[in-house]
Amino acid sequence: MCGLKMRSSNSTASSGSNPAAYQEFMAKQYELDRKAKMTVLERESEDRRRLIQSQRIAEDMRVLQIDTRGMDPVDAAIINAQKANIRAAYPPPPN
């Protein structure tokens, strides 16, 4: 307990003896904290974007697996058009 009191009184004393330096230190600390939070938010945003993209690809691959043989011609046409759009979105890699 005694050590805690000492530290808090020391920080008060140091901030009181040079308020400009303390304000500069706090401004730098806030900036570092802000940058760290922005980095975390950017990483989380990129992770969410990748997850959504992978879910979209998985859904597209499920559509490509639908067998339209024996299906109502109107429904088959809709699904085959969707398959064509998906194939166009994922062209084969160049050789």
Tab-separated table of N, CA and C in Angstrom:
chain	number	residue	atom	x	y	z
A	1	MET	N	0.820	-1.186	0.000
A	1	MET	CA	0.000	0.000	0.000
A	1	MET	C	0.866	1.252	0.000
A	2	CYS	N	1.918	1.207	0.759
A	2	CYS	CA	2.776	2.379	0.879
A	2	CYS	C	3.385	2.726	-0.476
A	3	GLY	N	3.772	1.708	-1.238
A	3	GLY	CA	4.368	1.942	-2.543
A	3	GLY	C	3.404	2.607	-3.513
A	4	LEU	N	2.128	2.236	-3.423
A	4	LEU	CA	1.134	2.845	-4.284
A	4	LEU	C	0.967	4.321	-3.976
A	5	LYS	N	0.964	4.647	-2.706
A	5	LYS	CA	0.834	6.046	-2.318
A	5	LYS	C	2.032	6.836	-2.811
A	6	MET	N	3.194	6.240	-2.716
A	6	MET	CA	4.400	6.911	-3.150
A	6	MET	C	4.356	7.198	-4.644
A	7	ARG	N	3.944	6.179	-5.430
A	7	ARG	CA	3.895	6.366	-6.880
A	7	ARG	C	2.892	7.434	-7.263
A	8	SER	N	1.708	7.400	-6.654
A	8	SER	CA	0.702	8.379	-7.025
A	8	SER	C	1.144	9.789	-6.638
A	9	SER	N	1.812	9.929	-5.493
A	9	SER	CA	2.277	11.253	-5.105
A	9	SER	C	3.435	11.694	-6.001
A	10	ASN	N	4.258	10.724	-6.449
A	10	ASN	CA	5.340	11.069	-7.368
A	10	ASN	C	4.792	11.535	-8.704
A	11	SER	N	3.771	10.847	-9.228
A	11	SER	CA	3.226	11.256	-10.524
A	11	SER	C	2.549	12.611	-10.401
A	12	THR	N	1.906	12.856	-9.259
A	12	THR	CA	1.283	14.158	-9.038
A	12	THR	C	2.354	15.235	-8.955
A	13	ALA	N	3.408	14.902	-8.271
A	13	ALA	CA	4.492	15.873	-8.127
A	13	ALA	C	5.139	16.154	-9.472
A	14	SER	N	5.346	15.095	-10.283
A	14	SER	CA	6.005	15.336	-11.561
A	14	SER	C	5.097	16.095	-12.517
A	15	SER	N	3.785	15.821	-12.456
A	15	SER	CA	2.894	16.554	-13.353
A	15	SER	C	2.740	17.994	-12.890
A	16	GLY	N	2.863	18.212	-11.577
A	16	GLY	CA	2.748	19.565	-11.064
A	16	GLY	C	3.992	20.387	-11.323
A	17	SER	N	5.145	19.753	-11.342
A	17	SER	CA	6.378	20.507	-11.509
A	17	SER	C	6.623	20.887	-12.968
A	18	ASN	N	6.097	20.112	-13.928
A	18	ASN	CA	6.297	20.425	-15.343
A	18	ASN	C	5.023	20.059	-16.121
A	19	PRO	N	3.990	20.914	-16.010
A	19	PRO	CA	2.714	20.581	-16.651
A	19	PRO	C	2.812	20.491	-18.177
A	20	ALA	N	3.689	21.233	-18.790
A	20	ALA	CA	3.815	21.183	-20.258
A	20	ALA	C	4.350	19.820	-20.694
A	21	ALA	N	5.340	19.317	-19.983
A	21	ALA	CA	5.901	18.006	-20.314
A	21	ALA	C	4.866	16.914	-20.077
A	22	TYR	N	4.102	17.053	-19.000
A	22	TYR	CA	3.058	16.069	-18.699
A	22	TYR	C	1.987	16.086	-19.789
A	23	GLN	N	1.575	17.274	-20.200
A	23	GLN	CA	0.570	17.379	-21.270
A	23	GLN	C	1.095	16.788	-22.570
A	24	GLU	N	2.354	17.012	-22.876
A	24	GLU	CA	2.962	16.443	-24.082
A	24	GLU	C	2.995	14.915	-23.995
A	25	PHE	N	3.375	14.415	-22.818
A	25	PHE	CA	3.400	12.974	-22.600
A	25	PHE	C	2.004	12.376	-22.786
A	26	MET	N	1.001	13.002	-22.203
A	26	MET	CA	-0.365	12.497	-22.304
A	26	MET	C	-0.867	12.566	-23.754
A	27	ALA	N	-0.523	13.622	-24.469
A	27	ALA	CA	-0.931	13.732	-25.876
A	27	ALA	C	-0.305	12.606	-26.691
A	28	LYS	N	0.968	12.316	-26.445
A	28	LYS	CA	1.630	11.213	-27.148
A	28	LYS	C	0.998	9.876	-26.778
A	29	GLN	N	0.671	9.710	-25.495
A	29	GLN	CA	0.055	8.467	-25.042
A	29	GLN	C	-1.317	8.268	-25.691
A	30	TYR	N	-2.107	9.331	-25.759
A	30	TYR	CA	-3.410	9.248	-26.416
A	30	TYR	C	-3.251	8.890	-27.893
A	31	GLU	N	-2.263	9.477	-28.532
A	31	GLU	CA	-2.011	9.189	-29.951
A	31	GLU	C	-1.598	7.731	-30.134
A	32	LEU	N	-0.733	7.226	-29.277
A	32	LEU	CA	-0.336	5.818	-29.356
A	32	LEU	C	-1.530	4.899	-29.121
A	33	ASP	N	-2.361	5.236	-28.136
A	33	ASP	CA	-3.556	4.438	-27.860
A	33	ASP	C	-4.505	4.446	-29.058
A	34	ARG	N	-4.671	5.622	-29.659
A	34	ARG	CA	-5.557	5.748	-30.819
A	34	ARG	C	-5.035	4.911	-31.983
A	35	LYS	N	-3.740	4.971	-32.235
A	35	LYS	CA	-3.151	4.184	-33.322
A	35	LYS	C	-3.309	2.689	-33.066
A	36	ALA	N	-3.120	2.275	-31.824
A	36	ALA	CA	-3.275	0.855	-31.485
A	36	ALA	C	-4.717	0.405	-31.709
A	37	LYS	N	-5.661	1.218	-31.293
A	37	LYS	CA	-7.074	0.878	-31.491
A	37	LYS	C	-7.418	0.837	-32.977
A	38	MET	N	-6.883	1.773	-33.750
A	38	MET	CA	-7.148	1.792	-35.194
A	38	MET	C	-6.575	0.544	-35.856
A	39	THR	N	-5.406	0.113	-35.427
A	39	THR	CA	-4.809	-1.096	-35.975
A	39	THR	C	-5.685	-2.311	-35.684
A	40	VAL	N	-6.184	-2.401	-34.468
A	40	VAL	CA	-7.063	-3.512	-34.095
A	40	VAL	C	-8.344	-3.461	-34.929
A	41	LEU	N	-8.944	-2.283	-35.052
A	41	LEU	CA	-10.177	-2.143	-35.830
A	41	LEU	C	-9.960	-2.495	-37.296
A	42	GLU	N	-8.839	-2.063	-37.866
A	42	GLU	CA	-8.539	-2.392	-39.261
A	42	GLU	C	-8.360	-3.893	-39.444
A	43	ARG	N	-7.685	-4.532	-38.501
A	43	ARG	CA	-7.471	-5.982	-38.576
A	43	ARG	C	-8.805	-6.722	-38.472
A	44	GLU	N	-9.651	-6.302	-37.527
A	44	GLU	CA	-10.961	-6.936	-37.375
A	44	GLU	C	-11.823	-6.728	-38.609
A	45	SER	N	-11.759	-5.544	-39.183
A	45	SER	CA	-12.522	-5.249	-40.394
A	45	SER	C	-12.067	-6.127	-41.556
A	46	GLU	N	-10.767	-6.279	-41.694
A	46	GLU	CA	-10.221	-7.132	-42.759
A	46	GLU	C	-10.597	-8.592	-42.538
A	47	ASP	N	-10.586	-9.035	-41.292
A	47	ASP	CA	-10.998	-10.407	-40.976
A	47	ASP	C	-12.460	-10.632	-41.335
A	48	ARG	N	-13.309	-9.657	-41.007
A	48	ARG	CA	-14.735	-9.773	-41.361
A	48	ARG	C	-14.926	-9.790	-42.870
A	49	ARG	N	-14.170	-8.944	-43.576
A	49	ARG	CA	-14.276	-8.910	-45.032
A	49	ARG	C	-13.889	-10.263	-45.634
A	50	ARG	N	-12.803	-10.851	-45.122
A	50	ARG	CA	-12.373	-12.169	-45.621
A	50	ARG	C	-13.406	-13.244	-45.314
A	51	LEU	N	-14.006	-13.188	-44.139
A	51	LEU	CA	-15.029	-14.161	-43.769
A	51	LEU	C	-16.238	-14.055	-44.691
A	52	ILE	N	-16.697	-12.848	-44.928
A	52	ILE	CA	-17.845	-12.647	-45.812
A	52	ILE	C	-17.517	-13.115	-47.221
A	53	GLN	N	-16.324	-12.814	-47.691
A	53	GLN	CA	-15.904	-13.257	-49.029
A	53	GLN	C	-15.869	-14.782	-49.107
A	54	SER	N	-15.346	-15.438	-48.099
A	54	SER	CA	-15.281	-16.909	-48.129
A	54	SER	C	-16.676	-17.513	-48.052
A	55	GLN	N	-17.575	-16.886	-47.295
A	55	GLN	CA	-18.958	-17.365	-47.249
A	55	GLN	C	-19.633	-17.208	-48.614
A	56	ARG	N	-19.361	-16.097	-49.284
A	56	ARG	CA	-19.928	-15.861	-50.619
A	56	ARG	C	-19.409	-16.914	-51.608
A	57	ILE	N	-18.134	-17.213	-51.542
A	57	ILE	CA	-17.551	-18.216	-52.431
A	57	ILE	C	-18.166	-19.587	-52.146
A	58	ALA	N	-18.316	-19.931	-50.877
A	58	ALA	CA	-18.915	-21.220	-50.518
A	58	ALA	C	-20.346	-21.324	-51.041
A	59	GLU	N	-21.093	-20.242	-50.926
A	59	GLU	CA	-22.469	-20.233	-51.440
A	59	GLU	C	-22.471	-20.390	-52.961
A	60	ASP	N	-21.567	-19.710	-53.624
A	60	ASP	CA	-21.467	-19.833	-55.085
A	60	ASP	C	-21.135	-21.269	-55.488
A	61	MET	N	-20.237	-21.897	-54.749
A	61	MET	CA	-19.868	-23.277	-55.075
A	61	MET	C	-21.051	-24.232	-54.863
A	62	ARG	N	-21.894	-23.956	-53.865
A	62	ARG	CA	-23.097	-24.779	-53.658
A	62	ARG	C	-24.064	-24.628	-54.821
A	63	VAL	N	-24.208	-23.418	-55.349
A	63	VAL	CA	-25.095	-23.195	-56.500
A	63	VAL	C	-24.577	-23.974	-57.708
A	64	LEU	N	-23.262	-23.975	-57.896
A	64	LEU	CA	-22.698	-24.705	-59.040
A	64	LEU	C	-22.966	-26.206	-58.948
A	65	GLN	N	-23.209	-26.718	-57.765
A	65	GLN	CA	-23.442	-28.146	-57.579
A	65	GLN	C	-24.900	-28.556	-57.805
A	66	ILE	N	-25.783	-27.594	-57.996
A	66	ILE	CA	-27.202	-27.920	-58.183
A	66	ILE	C	-27.388	-28.605	-59.536
A	67	ASP	N	-28.043	-29.758	-59.505
A	67	ASP	CA	-28.340	-30.511	-60.723
A	67	ASP	C	-29.689	-30.040	-61.257
A	68	THR	N	-29.700	-29.485	-62.452
A	68	THR	CA	-30.938	-28.941	-63.022
A	68	THR	C	-31.662	-29.931	-63.930
A	69	ARG	N	-31.113	-31.136	-64.089
A	69	ARG	CA	-31.789	-32.139	-64.910
A	69	ARG	C	-33.094	-32.550	-64.242
A	70	GLY	N	-34.154	-32.607	-65.020
A	70	GLY	CA	-35.451	-33.006	-64.515
A	70	GLY	C	-36.168	-31.896	-63.760
A	71	MET	N	-35.588	-30.737	-63.710
A	71	MET	CA	-36.166	-29.604	-63.002
A	71	MET	C	-37.116	-28.867	-63.934
A	72	ASP	N	-38.042	-28.130	-63.372
A	72	ASP	CA	-38.926	-27.274	-64.166
A	72	ASP	C	-38.047	-26.395	-65.052
A	73	PRO	N	-38.344	-26.281	-66.349
A	73	PRO	CA	-37.471	-25.520	-67.271
A	73	PRO	C	-37.244	-24.061	-66.856
A	74	VAL	N	-38.256	-23.426	-66.290
A	74	VAL	CA	-38.096	-22.026	-65.875
A	74	VAL	C	-37.104	-21.938	-64.711
A	75	ASP	N	-37.272	-22.819	-63.735
A	75	ASP	CA	-36.345	-22.833	-62.589
A	75	ASP	C	-34.929	-23.197	-63.040
A	76	ALA	N	-34.833	-24.188	-63.932
A	76	ALA	CA	-33.521	-24.602	-64.434
A	76	ALA	C	-32.833	-23.450	-65.160
A	77	ALA	N	-33.598	-22.679	-65.927
A	77	ALA	CA	-33.023	-21.539	-66.654
A	77	ALA	C	-32.479	-20.495	-65.682
A	78	ILE	N	-33.213	-20.243	-64.610
A	78	ILE	CA	-32.763	-19.266	-63.612
A	78	ILE	C	-31.471	-19.742	-62.956
A	79	ILE	N	-31.436	-21.010	-62.561
A	79	ILE	CA	-30.244	-21.546	-61.899
A	79	ILE	C	-29.064	-21.599	-62.864
A	80	ASN	N	-29.304	-22.002	-64.099
A	80	ASN	CA	-28.210	-22.054	-65.077
A	80	ASN	C	-27.666	-20.661	-65.389
A	81	ALA	N	-28.537	-19.653	-65.398
A	81	ALA	CA	-28.068	-18.270	-65.599
A	81	ALA	C	-27.191	-17.845	-64.420
A	82	GLN	N	-27.623	-18.228	-63.216
A	82	GLN	CA	-26.814	-17.916	-62.033
A	82	GLN	C	-25.473	-18.631	-62.090
A	83	LYS	N	-25.470	-19.879	-62.532
A	83	LYS	CA	-24.218	-20.624	-62.676
A	83	LYS	C	-23.293	-19.928	-63.675
A	84	ALA	N	-23.854	-19.433	-64.773
A	84	ALA	CA	-23.038	-18.726	-65.768
A	84	ALA	C	-22.412	-17.477	-65.158
A	85	ASN	N	-23.188	-16.752	-64.347
A	85	ASN	CA	-22.652	-15.555	-63.677
A	85	ASN	C	-21.520	-15.923	-62.718
A	86	ILE	N	-21.700	-17.006	-62.002
A	86	ILE	CA	-20.671	-17.447	-61.052
A	86	ILE	C	-19.405	-17.856	-61.799
A	87	ARG	N	-19.563	-18.617	-62.873
A	87	ARG	CA	-18.370	-19.042	-63.654
A	87	ARG	C	-17.628	-17.841	-64.217
A	88	ALA	N	-18.377	-16.821	-64.612
A	88	ALA	CA	-17.732	-15.615	-65.136
A	88	ALA	C	-16.971	-14.859	-64.028
A	89	ALA	N	-17.481	-14.953	-62.825
A	89	ALA	CA	-16.843	-14.256	-61.682
A	89	ALA	C	-15.557	-14.942	-61.246
A	90	TYR	N	-15.428	-16.243	-61.542
A	90	TYR	CA	-14.256	-17.005	-61.140
A	90	TYR	C	-13.612	-17.652	-62.386
A	91	PRO	N	-12.978	-16.849	-63.192
A	91	PRO	CA	-12.362	-17.429	-64.394
A	91	PRO	C	-11.214	-18.386	-64.009
A	92	PRO	N	-10.955	-19.375	-64.861
A	92	PRO	CA	-9.857	-20.288	-64.546
A	92	PRO	C	-8.518	-19.535	-64.590
A	93	PRO	N	-7.580	-19.956	-63.771
A	93	PRO	CA	-6.281	-19.283	-63.755
A	93	PRO	C	-5.553	-19.498	-65.084
A	94	PRO	N	-4.747	-18.522	-65.502
A	94	PRO	CA	-3.992	-18.675	-66.763
A	94	PRO	C	-2.938	-19.774	-66.631
A	95	ASN	N	-2.675	-20.425	-67.727
A	95	ASN	CA	-1.666	-21.519	-67.723
A	95	ASN	C	-0.283	-20.996	-67.890
